Amino acid sequence: MNFYVIIIMVGILLLITLILIVIDKLLGSSGERTITINEDTVIPADGDESVLSNLAKHNIFVPSACGGKATCGACKVRLYEGGGSLKPTEEPFISKEERAQNYRLACQVKVRENIKVKLPTSLLHIKEYKTLVTHIEDLTYDIKLIRLQLLDPDTIDFKPGQYVQLKVPGIEIERAYSIASNPKDKNIIELIVRMVPHGEATTFVHRALEVGDKVYITGPFGDFYLREETNREMICIAGGSGKAPIRSILMYLKDRGMKRKVKYFFGARTKKDLYYTEEFKKLQEEFPNFEYIPALSEPLPEDEWDGEVGLITDVVDRFTGDLSDAEAYLCGSPGMINACLKVLGKHNIKDENIFYDKF
Ligand SMILES: Cc1cc2nc3c(=O)[nH]c(=O)nc-3n(C[C@H](O)[C@H](O)[C@H](O)COP(=O)(O)OP(=O)(O)OC[C@H]3O[C@@H](n4cnc5c(N)ncnc54)[C@H](O)[C@@H]3O)c2cc1C
Ligand code: FES
């Protein structure tokens, strides 16, 4: 009797499995699909994975600063065909106009059907680099400099201000880090990484990464970079690890004789949050066109600080005249950047001359 019950139960289970497989095929939720890129390249795609990861498997790297968590919006692409309807996670990043043109977040769209996508040609040149960690240095109590030597490919071209994505081994997440080094050093990438409590990537970098380790990066990404078609006066504002891309921009300008007038404001809380002060003071001594203005918002008595004091927005306001023919490069927390945008607006800067990365 028991034997027959077992046979019947196994039969029922097999039937249910068969029905699920048929439903799966009918709904097209998995299996082999294709992605057509710019109407000319067709790649096979796994129906259970996103457009973002399917493209990455074929060495096409769409920016994905949050690693596919739908919090950065960097992976926005235009689909010509397929993709289904917009998900609630995508809504905050897709405007009405973009929705009409079927812009989507590549990390949120699974390839349930064949998809056609339009990608800027610049993205097709982005590569993955195997790198060797050659130097790790404490810049402050919570900020580290990481130097990576490129192994394969062994050179990179980037514009000063752009970023790369670092792959965290083991958990295979990716995070964006601005390049802090000189674009002329094509075999080296320096990153400035600030510890975020309980952060996955920063805990790895601060607690586990060692000289001699090999890590992978992709890039270069981003439209925050030095505009070279003008000789406009520049105002740079940074806080925390936002110093990274501005450092790369300044190294580049230095190599070209610092022809542009540059004022660089760096906001920190106390003296222990300052770093590379000597490097920028030296640059100031070398080039009369360059002025470095670090400011502390909450200096301690033991800091014996005789520099500027106050919120960086107030300091910028005090030191700035008319900016109607100037360019601004800002990098720091969203709160700092939003506040700075208001102050710069007061000094007549044109919106199209402001460039920033918020993180
Ligand atoms: C274009 C771009 C360039 C960037 N460049 C740099 C750079 O040069 N140096 C650098 O240090 N970082 C940079 N970042 C931020 C970086 O990509 C990571 O977001 C950051 O290092 C945190 O990663 P995590 O995995 O440690 O934290 P996660 O595990 O992603 O986050 C852990 C928790 O911390 C919160 N959190 C995340 N980031 C912050 C933050 N900055 N402050 C406070 N809370 C936070 C999250 O909401 C979450 O709750 C950049 C980001 C972008 C988009
Ligand atoms: S990768 Fe950040 S939203 Fe898609």
CSV table of C-alpha atoms and ligand atoms in Angstrom, one decimal:
chain,number,residue,atom,x,y,z
A,1,MET,CA,0.0,0.0,0.0
A,2,ASN,CA,2.7,2.5,1.1
A,3,PHE,CA,4.6,1.6,-2.1
A,4,TYR,CA,1.7,2.7,-4.3
A,5,VAL,CA,1.3,6.0,-2.3
A,6,ILE,CA,5.0,6.8,-2.9
A,7,ILE,CA,4.7,6.0,-6.6
A,8,ILE,CA,1.6,8.3,-6.9
A,9,MET,CA,3.4,11.1,-5.0
A,10,VAL,CA,6.5,10.9,-7.2
A,11,GLY,CA,4.2,10.9,-10.3
A,12,ILE,CA,2.4,14.0,-9.0
A,13,LEU,CA,5.7,15.8,-8.4
A,14,LEU,CA,7.0,14.9,-11.8
A,15,LEU,CA,3.7,16.2,-13.4
A,16,ILE,CA,4.0,19.5,-11.4
A,17,THR,CA,7.6,19.9,-12.5
A,18,LEU,CA,6.6,19.3,-16.1
A,19,ILE,CA,3.8,21.9,-15.9
A,20,LEU,CA,6.2,24.5,-14.4
A,21,ILE,CA,8.7,23.9,-17.2
A,22,VAL,CA,6.0,24.4,-19.8
A,23,ILE,CA,4.7,27.6,-18.1
A,24,ASP,CA,8.3,28.8,-17.9
A,25,LYS,CA,8.8,28.3,-21.6
A,26,LEU,CA,5.5,29.8,-22.5
A,27,LEU,CA,6.1,32.9,-20.4
A,28,GLY,CA,9.7,33.1,-21.7
A,29,SER,CA,11.2,33.6,-18.2
A,30,SER,CA,14.4,31.8,-19.0
A,31,GLY,CA,16.5,30.2,-21.6
A,32,GLU,CA,18.5,31.5,-24.6
A,33,ARG,CA,17.5,34.9,-25.9
A,34,THR,CA,19.5,37.5,-27.9
A,35,ILE,CA,20.5,41.1,-27.4
A,36,THR,CA,21.1,43.1,-30.5
A,37,ILE,CA,23.4,46.1,-30.0
A,38,ASN,CA,23.1,49.1,-32.3
A,39,GLU,CA,21.4,47.0,-34.9
A,40,ASP,CA,24.6,45.3,-35.9
A,41,THR,CA,26.0,43.0,-33.2
A,42,VAL,CA,23.9,40.1,-31.8
A,43,ILE,CA,24.9,38.3,-28.6
A,44,PRO,CA,23.3,35.3,-27.0
A,45,ALA,CA,21.7,36.2,-23.6
A,46,ASP,CA,20.5,34.2,-20.6
A,47,GLY,CA,16.8,34.9,-19.9
A,48,ASP,CA,17.3,34.7,-16.2
A,49,GLU,CA,19.9,37.5,-16.1
A,50,SER,CA,19.7,41.3,-16.6
A,51,VAL,CA,20.7,43.2,-19.7
A,52,LEU,CA,23.5,44.6,-17.6
A,53,SER,CA,25.1,41.2,-16.7
A,54,ASN,CA,24.5,39.7,-20.1
A,55,LEU,CA,26.4,42.6,-21.7
A,56,ALA,CA,29.2,42.3,-19.1
A,57,LYS,CA,29.6,38.6,-19.9
A,58,HIS,CA,30.4,39.7,-23.5
A,59,ASN,CA,32.8,42.4,-22.3
A,60,ILE,CA,30.4,45.2,-22.8
A,61,PHE,CA,30.5,47.3,-19.6
A,62,VAL,CA,27.7,49.6,-19.0
A,63,PRO,CA,28.3,51.9,-16.0
A,64,SER,CA,26.8,50.5,-12.9
A,65,ALA,CA,28.1,52.5,-10.0
A,66,CYS,CA,25.7,50.9,-7.4
A,67,GLY,CA,26.4,47.4,-8.7
A,68,GLY,CA,22.8,46.8,-9.9
A,69,LYS,CA,21.0,47.9,-6.8
A,70,ALA,CA,18.8,50.4,-8.7
A,71,THR,CA,20.2,53.3,-6.6
A,72,CYS,CA,22.5,55.1,-9.0
A,73,GLY,CA,20.7,55.2,-12.3
A,74,ALA,CA,24.1,55.0,-14.1
A,75,CYS,CA,23.0,52.0,-16.2
A,76,LYS,CA,20.3,53.8,-18.2
A,77,VAL,CA,20.1,52.6,-21.8
A,78,ARG,CA,17.6,52.9,-24.6
A,79,LEU,CA,15.8,49.8,-25.7
A,80,TYR,CA,14.3,49.6,-29.2
A,81,GLU,CA,12.6,46.3,-28.8
A,82,GLY,CA,11.6,44.1,-25.8
A,83,GLY,CA,12.1,44.7,-22.1
A,84,GLY,CA,8.5,44.6,-20.9
A,85,SER,CA,7.1,47.4,-18.8
A,86,LEU,CA,8.9,49.8,-16.5
A,87,LYS,CA,9.5,48.5,-12.9
A,88,PRO,CA,8.8,50.6,-9.8
A,89,THR,CA,12.5,50.4,-9.0
A,90,GLU,CA,13.3,52.2,-12.3
A,91,GLU,CA,10.7,55.0,-12.0
A,92,PRO,CA,12.8,57.5,-9.9
A,93,PHE,CA,15.5,57.5,-12.6
A,94,ILE,CA,13.4,57.6,-15.8
A,95,SER,CA,11.8,60.9,-16.8
A,96,LYS,CA,8.5,61.1,-18.7
A,97,GLU,CA,10.3,61.9,-22.0
A,98,GLU,CA,12.8,59.1,-21.4
A,99,ARG,CA,9.9,56.7,-20.7
A,100,ALA,CA,8.3,57.6,-24.1
A,101,GLN,CA,11.6,56.7,-25.7
A,102,ASN,CA,11.9,53.4,-23.8
A,103,TYR,CA,14.9,54.3,-21.7
A,104,ARG,CA,15.4,51.6,-19.0
A,105,LEU,CA,17.8,50.6,-16.2
A,106,ALA,CA,19.9,47.8,-17.7
A,107,CYS,CA,20.3,46.2,-14.3
A,108,GLN,CA,16.5,45.9,-13.8
A,109,VAL,CA,15.5,44.5,-17.2
A,110,LYS,CA,15.7,40.7,-17.5
A,111,VAL,CA,16.1,39.3,-21.0
A,112,ARG,CA,12.7,37.6,-21.0
A,113,GLU,CA,12.5,38.1,-24.8
A,114,ASN,CA,14.9,39.2,-27.5
A,115,ILE,CA,16.0,42.7,-26.9
A,116,LYS,CA,17.4,45.5,-29.1
A,117,VAL,CA,19.5,48.1,-27.3
A,118,LYS,CA,21.2,51.3,-28.4
A,119,LEU,CA,24.6,51.9,-26.7
A,120,PRO,CA,26.9,55.0,-27.2
A,121,THR,CA,30.0,53.9,-29.1
A,122,SER,CA,32.2,55.2,-26.2
A,123,LEU,CA,30.8,52.4,-24.1
A,124,LEU,CA,31.9,49.7,-26.5
A,125,HIS,CA,35.6,50.8,-25.8
A,126,ILE,CA,35.4,50.2,-22.1
A,127,LYS,CA,37.6,47.4,-20.9
A,128,GLU,CA,38.1,45.2,-17.9
A,129,TYR,CA,41.6,45.5,-16.5
A,130,LYS,CA,43.5,43.0,-14.3
A,131,THR,CA,45.6,45.0,-11.8
A,132,LEU,CA,48.1,44.5,-9.1
A,133,VAL,CA,47.9,46.4,-5.8
A,134,THR,CA,51.4,48.0,-5.4
A,135,HIS,CA,50.8,50.5,-2.7
A,136,ILE,CA,48.3,51.2,0.1
A,137,GLU,CA,48.6,54.3,2.3
A,138,ASP,CA,46.5,55.9,5.1
A,139,LEU,CA,45.8,59.4,4.0
A,140,THR,CA,43.6,60.1,7.1
A,141,TYR,CA,42.1,57.8,9.8
A,142,ASP,CA,39.3,56.8,7.4
A,143,ILE,CA,40.7,57.4,3.9
A,144,LYS,CA,43.2,55.2,2.0
A,145,LEU,CA,45.1,55.7,-1.2
A,146,ILE,CA,45.3,52.5,-3.3
A,147,ARG,CA,47.7,52.3,-6.2
A,148,LEU,CA,47.0,49.7,-8.9
A,149,GLN,CA,49.4,48.7,-11.6
A,150,LEU,CA,47.6,47.6,-14.8
A,151,LEU,CA,48.6,44.1,-15.9
A,152,ASP,CA,46.3,43.1,-18.7
A,153,PRO,CA,45.7,45.3,-20.6
A,154,ASP,CA,48.6,47.3,-19.3
A,155,THR,CA,47.6,50.8,-20.3
A,156,ILE,CA,44.5,52.9,-20.0
A,157,ASP,CA,43.4,56.2,-21.5
A,158,PHE,CA,41.1,58.3,-19.4
A,159,LYS,CA,40.0,61.9,-19.1
A,160,PRO,CA,40.9,63.7,-15.8
A,161,GLY,CA,37.8,63.4,-13.6
A,162,GLN,CA,36.5,60.1,-14.8
A,163,TYR,CA,36.0,57.0,-12.6
A,164,VAL,CA,36.5,53.2,-12.7
A,165,GLN,CA,34.5,50.4,-11.2
A,166,LEU,CA,36.3,48.1,-8.7
A,167,LYS,CA,35.2,44.5,-8.5
A,168,VAL,CA,35.2,43.2,-5.0
A,169,PRO,CA,36.5,39.6,-5.2
A,170,GLY,CA,34.5,36.9,-3.6
A,171,ILE,CA,31.2,38.8,-3.4
A,172,GLU,CA,31.5,40.0,-7.0
A,173,ILE,CA,30.0,43.4,-6.4
A,174,GLU,CA,31.2,46.6,-8.1
A,175,ARG,CA,31.6,50.1,-6.8
A,176,ALA,CA,32.6,53.3,-8.6
A,177,TYR,CA,35.9,55.1,-7.6
A,178,SER,CA,37.1,58.3,-9.2
A,179,ILE,CA,40.6,58.1,-10.6
A,180,ALA,CA,42.9,60.2,-8.4
A,181,SER,CA,46.1,59.9,-10.6
A,182,ASN,CA,47.6,61.7,-13.5
A,183,PRO,CA,46.2,60.7,-16.9
A,184,LYS,CA,49.7,60.7,-18.3
A,185,ASP,CA,50.6,57.7,-16.1
A,186,LYS,CA,48.8,55.1,-18.3
A,187,ASN,CA,50.0,52.0,-16.4
A,188,ILE,CA,48.9,53.3,-13.0
A,189,ILE,CA,45.5,54.0,-11.4
A,190,GLU,CA,45.3,55.6,-8.0
A,191,LEU,CA,42.0,55.5,-6.0
A,192,ILE,CA,41.1,57.4,-2.8
A,193,VAL,CA,38.7,55.3,-0.8
A,194,ARG,CA,36.8,56.6,2.3
A,195,MET,CA,35.6,54.0,4.7
A,196,VAL,CA,31.8,53.7,4.9
A,197,PRO,CA,30.8,51.9,8.1
A,198,HIS,CA,29.4,48.4,7.3
A,199,GLY,CA,30.0,49.2,3.6
A,200,GLU,CA,30.7,46.1,1.5
A,201,ALA,CA,33.4,47.4,-0.8
A,202,THR,CA,35.1,49.8,1.6
A,203,THR,CA,35.3,47.2,4.4
A,204,PHE,CA,37.1,45.0,1.8
A,205,VAL,CA,39.5,47.8,0.8
A,206,HIS,CA,40.2,49.0,4.3
A,207,ARG,CA,40.3,45.6,6.1
A,208,ALA,CA,41.3,42.9,3.6
A,209,LEU,CA,43.1,44.4,0.6
A,210,GLU,CA,46.9,43.9,0.7
A,211,VAL,CA,49.8,44.9,-1.5
A,212,GLY,CA,50.4,42.0,-3.9
A,213,ASP,CA,46.7,41.3,-4.4
A,214,LYS,CA,45.2,41.2,-7.9
A,215,VAL,CA,41.9,43.0,-8.5
A,216,TYR,CA,39.8,43.8,-11.5
A,217,ILE,CA,38.6,47.2,-12.6
A,218,THR,CA,36.4,48.3,-15.5
A,219,GLY,CA,36.4,51.8,-17.1
A,220,PRO,CA,36.9,54.6,-17.7
A,221,PHE,CA,33.4,55.9,-17.1
A,222,GLY,CA,31.6,59.2,-16.5
A,223,ASP,CA,30.9,62.6,-18.0
A,224,PHE,CA,32.5,64.4,-15.0
A,225,TYR,CA,35.8,65.4,-16.6
A,226,LEU,CA,37.8,68.5,-17.5
A,227,ARG,CA,36.4,70.5,-20.4
A,228,GLU,CA,39.4,71.6,-22.5
A,229,GLU,CA,37.7,73.5,-25.2
A,230,THR,CA,37.8,76.8,-23.2
A,231,ASN,CA,40.3,78.6,-21.0
A,232,ARG,CA,37.7,79.7,-18.5
A,233,GLU,CA,38.5,80.5,-14.9
A,234,MET,CA,37.8,77.4,-12.8
A,235,ILE,CA,36.4,76.9,-9.4
A,236,CYS,CA,36.8,73.5,-7.8
A,237,ILE,CA,35.0,72.4,-4.7
A,238,ALA,CA,35.5,69.1,-2.9
A,239,GLY,CA,34.9,67.3,0.4
A,240,GLY,CA,36.1,63.9,1.8
A,241,SER,CA,37.1,61.5,-1.0
A,242,GLY,CA,35.8,64.0,-3.5
A,243,LYS,CA,39.4,65.2,-3.7
A,244,ALA,CA,40.2,62.2,-6.0
A,245,PRO,CA,39.0,63.5,-9.4
A,246,ILE,CA,40.0,67.1,-8.7
A,247,ARG,CA,43.5,65.9,-7.9
A,248,SER,CA,43.7,64.2,-11.3
A,249,ILE,CA,42.3,67.4,-13.0
A,250,LEU,CA,44.9,69.5,-11.3
A,251,MET,CA,47.8,67.1,-12.1
A,252,TYR,CA,46.7,67.4,-15.8
A,253,LEU,CA,46.5,71.2,-15.7
A,254,LYS,CA,49.9,71.4,-13.9
A,255,ASP,CA,51.6,69.4,-16.7
A,256,ARG,CA,50.2,72.0,-19.1
A,257,GLY,CA,51.6,74.9,-17.1
A,258,MET,CA,48.4,75.8,-15.2
A,259,LYS,CA,47.4,78.3,-17.8
A,260,ARG,CA,43.8,78.6,-16.4
A,261,LYS,CA,43.0,80.5,-13.2
A,262,VAL,CA,41.9,77.9,-10.6
A,263,LYS,CA,40.5,78.3,-7.1
A,264,TYR,CA,40.2,75.0,-5.2
A,265,PHE,CA,38.1,74.9,-2.0
A,266,PHE,CA,38.3,71.8,0.2
A,267,GLY,CA,35.9,71.4,3.0
A,268,ALA,CA,36.6,69.2,6.1
A,269,ARG,CA,35.4,69.0,9.7
A,270,THR,CA,38.7,69.1,11.7
A,271,LYS,CA,42.4,69.0,10.9
A,272,LYS,CA,42.4,65.2,11.0
A,273,ASP,CA,40.1,65.1,7.9
A,274,LEU,CA,42.6,67.1,5.8
A,275,TYR,CA,45.1,65.4,3.5
A,276,TYR,CA,47.4,66.2,0.6
A,277,THR,CA,47.6,69.7,2.1
A,278,GLU,CA,51.3,70.0,1.4
A,279,GLU,CA,50.9,68.8,-2.2
A,280,PHE,CA,48.4,71.5,-3.0
A,281,LYS,CA,50.2,74.3,-1.0
A,282,LYS,CA,53.3,73.4,-3.1
A,283,LEU,CA,51.3,73.7,-6.3
A,284,GLN,CA,50.1,77.1,-5.1
A,285,GLU,CA,53.7,78.3,-4.5
A,286,GLU,CA,54.6,77.1,-8.0
A,287,PHE,CA,51.7,78.6,-9.9
A,288,PRO,CA,50.3,82.1,-9.1
A,289,ASN,CA,47.2,81.1,-11.1
A,290,PHE,CA,46.3,78.4,-8.6
A,291,GLU,CA,44.9,79.0,-5.1
A,292,TYR,CA,44.2,76.3,-2.6
A,293,ILE,CA,41.7,77.1,0.2
A,294,PRO,CA,41.1,74.4,2.7
A,295,ALA,CA,38.4,75.2,5.3
A,296,LEU,CA,37.4,73.5,8.6
A,297,SER,CA,33.8,73.6,9.7
A,298,GLU,CA,34.5,72.5,13.3
A,299,PRO,CA,38.2,73.1,14.2
A,300,LEU,CA,39.3,71.7,17.6
A,301,PRO,CA,41.5,73.9,19.9
A,302,GLU,CA,44.3,71.4,19.5
A,303,ASP,CA,44.1,71.9,15.7
A,304,GLU,CA,45.6,75.4,16.2
A,305,TRP,CA,44.1,76.1,12.8
A,306,ASP,CA,44.7,79.6,11.4
A,307,GLY,CA,43.1,78.9,8.0
A,308,GLU,CA,39.5,79.5,6.9
A,309,VAL,CA,36.7,78.4,9.2
A,310,GLY,CA,33.1,77.7,8.4
A,311,LEU,CA,30.9,75.6,6.1
A,312,ILE,CA,32.5,75.3,2.7
A,313,THR,CA,29.5,77.1,1.1
A,314,ASP,CA,30.1,80.2,3.3
A,315,VAL,CA,33.8,80.1,2.5
A,316,VAL,CA,33.1,79.8,-1.3
A,317,ASP,CA,30.6,82.7,-1.0
A,318,ARG,CA,33.2,84.9,0.8
A,319,PHE,CA,36.0,84.2,-1.7
A,320,THR,CA,34.0,84.3,-5.0
A,321,GLY,CA,33.2,87.2,-7.3
A,322,ASP,CA,31.2,87.1,-10.5
A,323,LEU,CA,31.3,83.6,-12.1
A,324,SER,CA,29.3,84.4,-15.3
A,325,ASP,CA,32.3,83.4,-17.4
A,326,ALA,CA,33.7,80.6,-15.1
A,327,GLU,CA,33.4,76.8,-14.9
A,328,ALA,CA,32.8,74.8,-11.7
A,329,TYR,CA,33.9,71.3,-10.9
A,330,LEU,CA,32.3,69.9,-7.8
A,331,CYS,CA,32.8,66.5,-6.1
A,332,GLY,CA,31.5,65.4,-2.7
A,333,SER,CA,28.3,64.4,-0.8
A,334,PRO,CA,24.9,65.1,-2.4
A,335,GLY,CA,24.2,67.6,0.5
A,336,MET,CA,27.4,69.5,0.0
A,337,ILE,CA,27.0,69.7,-3.8
A,338,ASN,CA,23.3,70.8,-3.6
A,339,ALA,CA,24.3,73.6,-1.2
A,340,CYS,CA,27.2,74.7,-3.3
A,341,LEU,CA,25.0,74.8,-6.5
A,342,LYS,CA,22.8,77.4,-4.7
A,343,VAL,CA,25.9,79.5,-3.8
A,344,LEU,CA,27.4,79.3,-7.3
A,345,GLY,CA,24.0,80.4,-8.7
A,346,LYS,CA,24.1,83.5,-6.5
A,347,HIS,CA,27.4,84.4,-8.3
A,348,ASN,CA,25.8,84.1,-11.8
A,349,ILE,CA,27.4,80.9,-12.9
A,350,LYS,CA,25.7,79.4,-16.0
A,351,ASP,CA,24.2,75.9,-15.4
A,352,GLU,CA,25.9,74.5,-18.5
A,353,ASN,CA,29.3,75.4,-17.0
A,354,ILE,CA,28.8,73.4,-13.8
A,355,PHE,CA,30.0,69.8,-13.6
A,356,TYR,CA,29.8,67.5,-10.7
A,357,ASP,CA,29.9,63.9,-9.3
A,358,LYS,CA,27.8,63.3,-6.1
A,359,PHE,CA,28.7,60.4,-3.9
B,1,LIG,C1,30.8,58.3,-9.9
B,1,LIG,C2,31.2,57.9,-8.5
B,1,LIG,C3,32.4,58.1,-8.1
B,1,LIG,C4,32.8,57.7,-6.8
B,1,LIG,N1,34.1,57.9,-6.4
B,1,LIG,C5,34.4,57.6,-5.1
B,1,LIG,C6,35.8,57.8,-4.6
B,1,LIG,O1,36.6,58.3,-5.3
B,1,LIG,N2,36.0,57.5,-3.3
B,1,LIG,C7,35.1,56.9,-2.5
B,1,LIG,O2,35.5,56.7,-1.3
B,1,LIG,N3,33.9,56.7,-2.9
B,1,LIG,C8,33.5,57.0,-4.2
B,1,LIG,N4,32.2,56.7,-4.6
B,1,LIG,C9,31.3,56.0,-3.7
B,1,LIG,C10,31.5,54.5,-3.9
B,1,LIG,O3,31.2,54.0,-5.2
B,1,LIG,C11,30.7,53.6,-2.9
B,1,LIG,O4,29.4,54.0,-3.0
B,1,LIG,C12,31.2,53.8,-1.5
B,1,LIG,O5,32.6,53.5,-1.4
B,1,LIG,C13,30.4,52.8,-0.5
B,1,LIG,O6,30.5,51.5,-1.0
B,1,LIG,P1,30.4,50.3,0.0
B,1,LIG,O7,30.2,49.1,-0.8
B,1,LIG,O8,31.4,50.3,1.0
B,1,LIG,O9,29.0,50.6,0.8
B,1,LIG,P2,27.6,49.9,0.6
B,1,LIG,O10,27.7,48.5,1.0
B,1,LIG,O11,27.2,50.1,-0.8
B,1,LIG,O12,26.7,50.8,1.5
B,1,LIG,C14,26.6,50.5,2.9
B,1,LIG,C15,25.6,51.5,3.5
B,1,LIG,O13,26.3,52.8,3.6
B,1,LIG,C16,25.5,53.7,2.9
B,1,LIG,N5,26.4,54.5,2.1
B,1,LIG,C17,26.9,54.3,0.9
B,1,LIG,N6,27.8,55.2,0.5
B,1,LIG,C18,27.8,56.1,1.5
B,1,LIG,C19,28.5,57.3,1.7
B,1,LIG,N7,29.4,57.8,0.8
B,1,LIG,N8,28.4,58.0,2.9
B,1,LIG,C20,27.5,57.5,3.8
B,1,LIG,N9,26.8,56.4,3.7
B,1,LIG,C21,27.0,55.7,2.5
B,1,LIG,C22,24.6,52.9,2.0
B,1,LIG,O14,23.3,53.6,1.7
B,1,LIG,C23,24.3,51.7,2.8
B,1,LIG,O15,23.3,51.9,3.7
B,1,LIG,C24,31.8,57.1,-5.9
B,1,LIG,C25,30.5,56.9,-6.4
B,1,LIG,C26,30.2,57.3,-7.6
B,1,LIG,C27,28.8,57.1,-8.1
B,2,FES,S1,23.6,49.8,-11.8
B,2,FES,FE1,22.9,51.4,-10.5
B,2,FES,S2,20.9,51.6,-11.1
B,2,FES,FE2,21.6,50.0,-12.4
